[in-house]
């Protein structure tokens, strides 16, 4: 007999970040219900390449073909000089079939209602929604969804849910980097580097090392902790709620948002696959603990120390002595094709015959395989693939299909 579905039906939406077309394809292959991205302007991430109007139309077509919703971020705080370009961009979003616009500025909201009236309005986390009255007010202004402030515990989210219209969606972050500032409203980057965090240009000074100076002795910096490394006093841990998805759904959250539009296609694939499996497992096995193999997938990406953020009434915590990511695994190759017994690989990092590869691909659980007989693009036998982007042909009967990522544990970790 098949397991009974979870009583928390319907399942929450899995919302995935994409910074370019490669990352969009990864999100679609690995199980996203919805994706969010930005045009070349008006989005809160300037680092990724983002999407031209032509690419946005392509993205919308791809999402429609897969039955995946597409949300576009318009959540910067635009200056007067930028306003004339907004109506045309908003109208373009509606014309190509965008499902939602993520907005934090009231003026942009008014323009969206005028120039893209068929597109849902989602209120950005930058707005700092922390109570039901604010959520109601956003609904009265035309919002279909609010993206809650990251600082809320689940108990307060549940209270918001009880006091807003049933048709209103609540979106909240489930995984990714945390910001030390309230809902991202930070001036530190602008103050120190001239790069405005509220315009997508954050230099992340909260991740830097700081020392203590006494004003009369400026040439004698003191470490804030008792070693030579200084201290990273603003460095927040990363969020991971993969084991607590039912609790988020119980609180009334209808969309689970992964952070990371500036991160790699592999990050998108790995985290999407893990959370897709987790959501499906919880809904098919109510009350059962999440298998460790699913949680372990979140350890196979670059990340800082994990926490559960503010969801259980605590603070997310900080790593004081370093800001580096933990990198236990690295992607060594991507499968670009298969012919008979040979898998075509595009090298990303050095690997060699005898390595134990951890294979991530859509539609199945990750599995391991020992890399055996290999050839270069001239069909010469090789033992090592040392050159970035080189083609490698691996002879194997293992079910490695195009689009699969091959990961190897870092040598120091073996």
Tab-separated table of C-alpha atoms in Angstrom:
chain	number	residue	atom	x	y	z
A	1	UNK	CA	0.000	0.000	0.000
A	2	UNK	CA	1.331	3.437	-0.904
A	3	UNK	CA	1.935	5.812	2.051
A	4	UNK	CA	-0.783	8.258	2.953
A	5	UNK	CA	-0.086	11.842	1.894
A	6	UNK	CA	0.898	14.359	4.539
A	7	UNK	CA	-2.029	16.176	6.150
A	8	UNK	CA	-0.279	19.464	5.361
A	9	UNK	CA	-1.623	19.387	1.814
A	10	UNK	CA	-1.160	21.127	-0.541
A	11	UNK	CA	2.594	20.915	-0.673
A	12	UNK	CA	4.445	24.211	-0.346
A	13	UNK	CA	5.966	25.622	-3.485
A	14	UNK	CA	9.713	25.094	-3.932
A	15	UNK	CA	11.051	28.447	-5.156
A	16	UNK	CA	14.564	28.422	-6.631
A	17	UNK	CA	17.018	31.232	-7.496
A	18	UNK	CA	18.460	31.545	-11.007
A	19	UNK	CA	21.064	34.074	-12.107
A	20	UNK	CA	21.416	33.103	-15.770
A	21	UNK	CA	20.184	30.593	-18.360
A	22	UNK	CA	22.497	27.792	-17.179
A	23	UNK	CA	21.135	28.066	-13.646
A	24	UNK	CA	17.589	28.218	-14.993
A	25	UNK	CA	18.076	24.924	-16.824
A	26	UNK	CA	19.467	23.380	-13.614
A	27	UNK	CA	16.439	24.536	-11.608
A	28	UNK	CA	14.015	23.150	-14.184
A	29	UNK	CA	15.804	19.796	-14.457
A	30	UNK	CA	16.120	19.228	-10.715
A	31	UNK	CA	12.577	19.894	-9.547
A	32	UNK	CA	11.730	23.564	-8.956
A	33	UNK	CA	8.052	24.470	-8.741
A	34	UNK	CA	8.898	28.125	-9.361
A	35	UNK	CA	11.983	30.223	-10.072
A	36	UNK	CA	12.876	33.827	-9.409
A	37	UNK	CA	15.261	35.939	-11.450
A	38	UNK	CA	16.034	39.520	-12.424
A	39	UNK	CA	16.269	41.609	-15.534
A	40	UNK	CA	19.359	43.672	-16.173
A	41	UNK	CA	18.001	46.390	-13.842
A	42	UNK	CA	15.851	46.727	-10.727
A	43	UNK	CA	16.906	43.425	-9.078
A	44	UNK	CA	18.699	43.060	-5.744
A	45	UNK	CA	21.602	40.995	-7.120
A	46	UNK	CA	23.995	42.817	-9.454
A	47	UNK	CA	26.696	40.106	-9.416
A	48	UNK	CA	25.015	37.465	-11.637
A	49	UNK	CA	24.644	38.180	-15.336
A	50	UNK	CA	20.832	38.262	-15.003
A	51	UNK	CA	18.449	38.299	-17.981
A	52	UNK	CA	18.073	40.614	-20.945
A	53	UNK	CA	14.539	41.206	-22.219
A	54	UNK	CA	15.129	38.601	-24.916
A	55	UNK	CA	16.435	36.072	-22.383
A	56	UNK	CA	13.512	36.836	-20.099
A	57	UNK	CA	11.131	35.900	-22.915
A	58	UNK	CA	13.104	32.671	-23.461
A	59	UNK	CA	12.988	31.910	-19.738
A	60	UNK	CA	9.234	32.453	-19.648
A	61	UNK	CA	8.722	30.027	-22.544
A	62	UNK	CA	10.882	27.369	-20.898
A	63	UNK	CA	9.029	27.735	-17.595
A	64	UNK	CA	5.648	27.542	-19.285
A	65	UNK	CA	6.666	24.361	-21.101
A	66	UNK	CA	7.663	22.771	-17.771
A	67	UNK	CA	4.667	24.068	-15.802
A	68	UNK	CA	6.993	26.103	-13.571
A	69	UNK	CA	6.085	29.596	-12.358
A	70	UNK	CA	8.375	32.541	-13.045
A	71	UNK	CA	8.779	35.501	-10.693
A	72	UNK	CA	10.858	38.576	-11.542
A	73	UNK	CA	12.551	40.693	-8.888
A	74	UNK	CA	11.945	44.440	-9.064
A	75	UNK	CA	12.977	44.997	-5.465
A	76	UNK	CA	15.623	47.693	-5.606
A	77	UNK	CA	14.753	51.216	-4.490
A	78	UNK	CA	14.919	53.060	-7.830
A	79	UNK	CA	16.013	56.674	-8.064
A	80	UNK	CA	14.054	59.294	-9.999
A	81	UNK	CA	16.249	58.874	-13.080
A	82	UNK	CA	15.383	55.177	-13.296
A	83	UNK	CA	11.597	55.541	-13.182
A	84	UNK	CA	11.049	56.252	-16.903
A	85	UNK	CA	12.430	52.805	-17.822
A	86	UNK	CA	10.131	50.917	-15.449
A	87	UNK	CA	6.783	50.984	-17.315
A	88	UNK	CA	8.278	49.389	-20.430
A	89	UNK	CA	10.030	46.694	-18.422
A	90	UNK	CA	6.921	45.878	-16.388
A	91	UNK	CA	4.797	45.713	-19.535
A	92	UNK	CA	7.369	43.377	-21.100
A	93	UNK	CA	7.151	41.084	-18.069
A	94	UNK	CA	3.401	40.806	-18.540
A	95	UNK	CA	3.695	40.313	-22.308
A	96	UNK	CA	6.056	37.331	-22.005
A	97	UNK	CA	4.002	35.633	-19.287
A	98	UNK	CA	5.762	36.358	-16.004
A	99	UNK	CA	3.651	35.078	-13.089
A	100	UNK	CA	4.754	37.468	-10.355
A	101	UNK	CA	6.738	40.637	-9.674
A	102	UNK	CA	8.702	40.858	-6.410
A	103	UNK	CA	8.523	44.495	-5.259
A	104	UNK	CA	9.607	46.523	-2.230
A	105	UNK	CA	9.005	50.124	-3.362
A	106	UNK	CA	5.492	51.605	-3.228
A	107	UNK	CA	6.050	53.581	-6.405
A	108	UNK	CA	7.083	50.451	-8.298
A	109	UNK	CA	4.008	48.697	-6.919
A	110	UNK	CA	1.772	51.473	-8.289
A	111	UNK	CA	3.487	51.279	-11.681
A	112	UNK	CA	3.125	47.495	-11.736
A	113	UNK	CA	-0.616	47.725	-11.132
A	114	UNK	CA	-0.861	50.185	-13.991
A	115	UNK	CA	1.461	48.592	-16.574
A	116	UNK	CA	1.313	44.884	-15.655
A	117	UNK	CA	-2.143	44.434	-14.107
A	118	UNK	CA	-2.324	40.723	-14.966
A	119	UNK	CA	0.880	39.875	-13.067
A	120	UNK	CA	0.743	38.989	-9.369
A	121	UNK	CA	2.443	41.378	-6.953
A	122	UNK	CA	4.710	39.821	-4.322
A	123	UNK	CA	6.036	42.063	-1.556
A	124	UNK	CA	9.804	41.590	-1.149
A	125	UNK	CA	11.509	40.592	2.083
A	126	UNK	CA	13.293	43.968	1.783
A	127	UNK	CA	10.023	45.555	2.932
A	128	UNK	CA	10.364	43.928	6.362
A	129	UNK	CA	6.903	42.429	6.901
A	130	UNK	CA	6.772	41.268	10.536
A	131	UNK	CA	3.054	41.498	11.458
A	132	UNK	CA	-0.362	40.682	10.054
A	133	UNK	CA	-1.476	44.296	9.835
A	134	UNK	CA	1.384	45.058	7.444
A	135	UNK	CA	0.526	41.943	5.426
A	136	UNK	CA	-3.147	43.004	5.262
A	137	UNK	CA	-2.174	46.493	4.146
A	138	UNK	CA	-0.061	45.010	1.350
A	139	UNK	CA	-3.042	42.912	0.291
A	140	UNK	CA	-5.221	46.014	0.157
A	141	UNK	CA	-2.624	47.590	-2.136
A	142	UNK	CA	-2.939	44.654	-4.516
A	143	UNK	CA	-0.350	42.149	-3.280
A	144	UNK	CA	-1.093	38.439	-3.713
A	145	UNK	CA	1.893	37.370	-1.617
A	146	UNK	CA	4.255	38.716	1.028
A	147	UNK	CA	7.820	37.494	1.442
A	148	UNK	CA	8.257	37.581	5.198
A	149	UNK	CA	11.157	39.208	7.027
A	150	UNK	CA	13.830	36.665	7.901
A	151	UNK	CA	13.735	37.675	11.568
A	152	UNK	CA	10.356	36.051	12.330
A	153	UNK	CA	9.907	32.900	14.444
A	154	UNK	CA	7.396	30.297	13.283
A	155	UNK	CA	5.025	31.153	16.140
A	156	UNK	CA	4.620	34.702	14.838
A	157	UNK	CA	4.326	33.491	11.250
A	158	UNK	CA	1.451	31.246	12.335
A	159	UNK	CA	-0.244	34.256	13.945
A	160	UNK	CA	0.135	36.230	10.718
A	161	UNK	CA	-1.386	33.328	8.801
A	162	UNK	CA	-4.434	33.240	11.099
A	163	UNK	CA	-5.072	36.955	10.627
A	164	UNK	CA	-4.776	37.459	6.876
A	165	UNK	CA	-7.051	36.389	4.007
A	166	UNK	CA	-6.844	32.711	3.140
A	167	UNK	CA	-6.039	33.456	-0.490
A	168	UNK	CA	-2.912	35.412	0.428
A	169	UNK	CA	0.383	33.525	0.105
A	170	UNK	CA	3.209	33.606	2.634
A	171	UNK	CA	6.727	33.074	1.313
A	172	UNK	CA	9.775	32.539	3.530
A	173	UNK	CA	13.393	31.540	3.126
A	174	UNK	CA	14.250	27.902	3.729
A	175	UNK	CA	17.953	27.785	2.812
A	176	UNK	CA	20.968	29.984	2.090
A	177	UNK	CA	22.989	32.940	3.273
A	178	UNK	CA	21.735	35.134	6.096
A	179	UNK	CA	22.316	38.896	6.328
A	180	UNK	CA	23.404	40.441	9.607
A	181	UNK	CA	21.257	43.495	8.836
A	182	UNK	CA	17.488	43.609	9.279
A	183	UNK	CA	15.965	42.061	6.133
A	184	UNK	CA	18.926	43.207	4.095
A	185	UNK	CA	18.466	46.926	4.848
A	186	UNK	CA	22.173	47.660	5.266
A	187	UNK	CA	24.253	50.799	4.733
A	188	UNK	CA	27.619	49.334	5.758
A	189	UNK	CA	28.669	48.377	2.217
A	190	UNK	CA	27.744	51.826	0.907
A	191	UNK	CA	29.546	53.545	3.761
A	192	UNK	CA	32.770	51.548	3.399
A	193	UNK	CA	33.001	50.925	-0.348
A	194	UNK	CA	30.448	53.113	-2.123
A	195	UNK	CA	28.584	49.987	-3.230
A	196	UNK	CA	24.905	50.230	-2.283
A	197	UNK	CA	23.483	47.003	-0.832
A	198	UNK	CA	19.975	48.266	-1.492
A	199	UNK	CA	20.788	48.478	-5.189
A	200	UNK	CA	22.144	44.948	-5.552
A	201	UNK	CA	25.837	45.850	-5.145
A	202	UNK	CA	26.664	44.607	-1.626
A	203	UNK	CA	30.400	44.107	-1.044
A	204	UNK	CA	29.610	41.931	2.013
A	205	UNK	CA	31.732	43.812	4.571
A	206	UNK	CA	29.975	41.757	7.247
A	207	UNK	CA	32.199	38.863	6.098
A	208	UNK	CA	35.459	40.787	6.555
A	209	UNK	CA	37.993	40.471	9.345
A	210	UNK	CA	38.014	43.302	11.893
A	211	UNK	CA	40.461	44.469	14.543
A	212	UNK	CA	40.226	46.889	17.457
A	213	UNK	CA	41.978	50.278	17.403
A	214	UNK	CA	42.604	52.627	20.326
A	215	UNK	CA	42.433	56.201	19.008
A	216	UNK	CA	45.744	57.281	20.536
A	217	UNK	CA	47.565	54.261	19.090
A	218	UNK	CA	46.281	53.902	15.501
A	219	UNK	CA	49.428	52.033	14.492
A	220	UNK	CA	48.719	49.240	16.990
A	221	UNK	CA	45.633	47.227	15.947
A	222	UNK	CA	44.459	44.648	18.467
A	223	UNK	CA	42.772	41.388	17.644
A	224	UNK	CA	39.302	41.140	19.192
A	225	UNK	CA	39.928	37.477	19.982
A	226	UNK	CA	43.151	35.957	21.247
A	227	UNK	CA	44.755	34.831	18.008
A	228	UNK	CA	46.315	36.379	14.910
A	229	UNK	CA	43.267	35.911	12.714
A	230	UNK	CA	41.247	38.853	13.958
A	231	UNK	CA	37.526	38.286	14.261
A	232	UNK	CA	34.569	38.204	11.906
A	233	UNK	CA	32.123	39.932	14.242
A	234	UNK	CA	29.288	40.304	11.710
A	235	UNK	CA	29.582	36.959	9.896
A	236	UNK	CA	26.186	35.219	10.060
A	237	UNK	CA	25.802	31.480	9.693
A	238	UNK	CA	23.810	30.054	6.778
A	239	UNK	CA	20.171	28.975	7.005
A	240	UNK	CA	19.136	25.325	6.601
A	241	UNK	CA	15.571	24.233	7.345
A	242	UNK	CA	15.488	21.028	5.315
A	243	UNK	CA	14.620	18.926	8.390
A	244	UNK	CA	11.834	21.289	9.496
A	245	UNK	CA	9.731	21.707	6.362
A	246	UNK	CA	6.539	20.319	7.990
A	247	UNK	CA	6.865	22.899	10.778
A	248	UNK	CA	7.127	25.672	8.196
A	249	UNK	CA	4.030	24.379	6.408
A	250	UNK	CA	2.145	24.048	9.713
A	251	UNK	CA	2.872	27.732	10.359
A	252	UNK	CA	1.156	28.595	7.078
A	253	UNK	CA	4.126	29.181	4.769
A	254	UNK	CA	3.052	28.369	1.220
A	255	UNK	CA	6.319	29.006	-0.644
A	256	UNK	CA	9.773	27.833	0.470
A	257	UNK	CA	12.446	30.106	-0.955
A	258	UNK	CA	16.073	29.140	-1.528
A	259	UNK	CA	18.594	32.003	-1.476
A	260	UNK	CA	21.393	32.192	-4.045
A	261	UNK	CA	20.901	33.961	-7.379
A	262	UNK	CA	24.629	34.753	-7.432
A	263	UNK	CA	25.610	31.120	-6.835
A	264	UNK	CA	26.577	28.446	-9.339
A	265	UNK	CA	24.426	26.183	-11.483
A	266	UNK	CA	25.713	23.257	-9.428
A	267	UNK	CA	24.522	24.939	-6.207
A	268	UNK	CA	21.098	25.414	-7.807
A	269	UNK	CA	20.975	21.775	-8.947
A	270	UNK	CA	22.171	20.277	-5.657
A	271	UNK	CA	20.027	22.322	-3.281
A	272	UNK	CA	16.941	22.079	-5.516
A	273	UNK	CA	17.315	18.300	-5.743
A	274	UNK	CA	17.728	17.977	-1.964
A	275	UNK	CA	14.704	20.119	-1.097
A	276	UNK	CA	12.594	18.492	-3.818
A	277	UNK	CA	13.323	15.088	-2.302
A	278	UNK	CA	12.708	16.410	1.221
A	279	UNK	CA	9.322	17.956	0.432
A	280	UNK	CA	8.170	14.844	-1.424
A	281	UNK	CA	9.390	12.572	1.392
A	282	UNK	CA	7.572	14.495	4.113
A	283	UNK	CA	4.327	14.513	2.156
A	284	UNK	CA	4.507	10.791	1.419
A	285	UNK	CA	5.732	9.773	4.890
A	286	UNK	CA	4.005	11.988	7.457
A	287	UNK	CA	5.733	11.977	10.819
A	288	UNK	CA	8.838	10.146	9.601
A	289	UNK	CA	12.311	11.655	10.102
A	290	UNK	CA	14.057	12.842	6.977
A	291	UNK	CA	16.650	10.321	5.726
A	292	UNK	CA	20.225	11.358	6.477
A	293	UNK	CA	21.166	10.926	2.807
A	294	UNK	CA	18.911	13.867	1.867
A	295	UNK	CA	20.331	16.114	4.589
A	296	UNK	CA	23.869	15.148	3.535
A	297	UNK	CA	23.270	16.634	0.090
A	298	UNK	CA	23.328	20.099	1.670
A	299	UNK	CA	26.869	19.354	2.889
A	300	UNK	CA	28.060	18.822	-0.688
A	301	UNK	CA	27.888	22.507	-1.619
A	302	UNK	CA	30.006	25.403	-0.425
A	303	UNK	CA	28.426	26.742	2.747
A	304	UNK	CA	29.052	28.418	6.055
A	305	UNK	CA	28.046	26.789	9.329
A	306	UNK	CA	24.326	26.007	9.241
A	307	UNK	CA	21.608	27.188	11.591
A	308	UNK	CA	17.811	27.341	11.709
A	309	UNK	CA	17.833	31.136	11.577
A	310	UNK	CA	15.230	32.870	13.755
A	311	UNK	CA	12.499	30.267	13.161
A	312	UNK	CA	12.619	28.698	16.631
A	313	UNK	CA	13.084	31.908	18.585
A	314	UNK	CA	16.863	31.906	18.602
A	315	UNK	CA	19.294	33.964	16.559
A	316	UNK	CA	21.046	32.360	13.594
A	317	UNK	CA	24.450	32.497	15.243
A	318	UNK	CA	27.770	33.660	13.911
A	319	UNK	CA	31.150	32.192	13.057
A	320	UNK	CA	33.639	34.476	14.762
A	321	UNK	CA	37.018	33.181	13.611
A	322	UNK	CA	36.665	32.904	9.821
A	323	UNK	CA	34.419	33.783	6.898
A	324	UNK	CA	35.532	31.058	4.502
A	325	UNK	CA	33.083	28.543	3.150
A	326	UNK	CA	33.201	24.861	4.024
A	327	UNK	CA	33.992	22.964	0.821
A	328	UNK	CA	34.087	19.222	1.422
A	329	UNK	CA	33.232	18.364	-2.183
A	330	UNK	CA	34.014	19.856	-5.554
A	331	UNK	CA	32.413	19.367	-8.955
A	332	UNK	CA	34.933	17.720	-11.258
A	333	UNK	CA	32.846	17.232	-14.403
A	334	UNK	CA	29.458	17.657	-16.057
A	335	UNK	CA	28.064	14.961	-18.336
A	336	UNK	CA	27.395	16.447	-21.775
A	337	UNK	CA	26.443	13.303	-23.675
A	338	UNK	CA	26.483	9.536	-23.897
A	339	UNK	CA	27.140	7.063	-26.705
A	340	UNK	CA	26.962	3.362	-25.898
A	341	UNK	CA	29.449	2.535	-23.156
A	342	UNK	CA	31.076	5.981	-23.240
A	343	UNK	CA	30.028	9.013	-21.202
A	344	UNK	CA	31.204	12.397	-22.462
A	345	UNK	CA	32.356	14.655	-19.640
A	346	UNK	CA	33.302	18.334	-19.596
A	347	UNK	CA	35.998	18.806	-16.946
A	348	UNK	CA	35.456	21.444	-14.238
A	349	UNK	CA	38.202	20.474	-11.769
A	350	UNK	CA	41.057	17.990	-11.928
A	351	UNK	CA	40.129	14.338	-11.485
A	352	UNK	CA	41.778	11.012	-12.158
A	353	UNK	CA	41.200	7.340	-12.742
A	354	UNK	CA	40.319	5.637	-9.475
A	355	UNK	CA	38.459	8.598	-7.995
A	356	UNK	CA	35.161	7.806	-6.314
A	357	UNK	CA	32.649	10.051	-8.058
A	358	UNK	CA	29.387	11.043	-6.415
A	359	UNK	CA	26.870	11.435	-9.253
A	360	UNK	CA	23.980	13.915	-9.034
A	361	UNK	CA	21.394	13.842	-11.791
A	362	UNK	CA	17.690	14.558	-12.198
A	363	UNK	CA	15.061	11.980	-11.406
A	364	UNK	CA	17.026	9.641	-9.156
A	365	UNK	CA	18.925	9.511	-5.897
A	366	UNK	CA	22.640	10.344	-6.047
A	367	UNK	CA	24.934	7.345	-6.406
A	368	UNK	CA	28.675	6.681	-6.415
A	369	UNK	CA	30.885	5.171	-9.099
A	370	UNK	CA	34.619	4.650	-9.425
A	371	UNK	CA	36.035	6.480	-12.422
A	372	UNK	CA	37.743	3.910	-14.613
A	373	UNK	CA	39.026	3.817	-18.178
A	374	UNK	CA	39.259	7.350	-19.662
A	375	UNK	CA	40.200	8.923	-22.979
A	376	UNK	CA	40.806	12.508	-24.127
A	377	UNK	CA	39.097	14.108	-27.140
A	378	UNK	CA	41.721	12.528	-29.456
A	379	UNK	CA	40.836	9.121	-27.992
A	380	UNK	CA	44.189	8.762	-26.292
A	381	UNK	CA	44.179	6.814	-23.025
A	382	UNK	CA	44.640	9.081	-19.981
A	383	UNK	CA	44.872	8.581	-16.218
A	384	UNK	CA	44.205	12.213	-15.258
A	385	UNK	CA	41.985	15.013	-16.551
A	386	UNK	CA	44.048	18.121	-15.620
A	387	UNK	CA	42.789	20.854	-17.951
A	388	UNK	CA	39.731	23.024	-17.389
A	389	UNK	CA	36.921	22.437	-19.892
A	390	UNK	CA	38.676	19.508	-21.589
A	391	UNK	CA	36.507	16.721	-22.988
A	392	UNK	CA	36.895	13.324	-21.373
A	393	UNK	CA	35.347	10.039	-22.475
A	394	UNK	CA	34.735	7.645	-19.594
A	395	UNK	CA	33.937	4.020	-20.347
A	396	UNK	CA	31.264	2.912	-17.899
A	397	UNK	CA	28.040	0.970	-17.677
A	398	UNK	CA	26.827	3.147	-14.812
A	399	UNK	CA	23.619	5.094	-15.616
A	400	UNK	CA	25.247	8.522	-15.980
A	401	UNK	CA	23.089	10.705	-18.209
A	402	UNK	CA	23.517	14.158	-19.831
A	403	UNK	CA	23.190	16.939	-17.283
A	404	UNK	CA	24.654	14.889	-14.420
A	405	UNK	CA	27.240	16.446	-12.108
A	406	UNK	CA	30.207	14.382	-10.925
A	407	UNK	CA	31.487	15.377	-7.484
A	408	UNK	CA	34.592	14.205	-5.640
A	409	UNK	CA	35.364	14.700	-1.969
A	410	UNK	CA	38.236	17.153	-1.562
A	411	UNK	CA	41.562	15.382	-1.219
A	412	UNK	CA	42.152	16.795	2.271
A	413	UNK	CA	38.803	15.341	3.365
A	414	UNK	CA	39.513	11.812	2.118
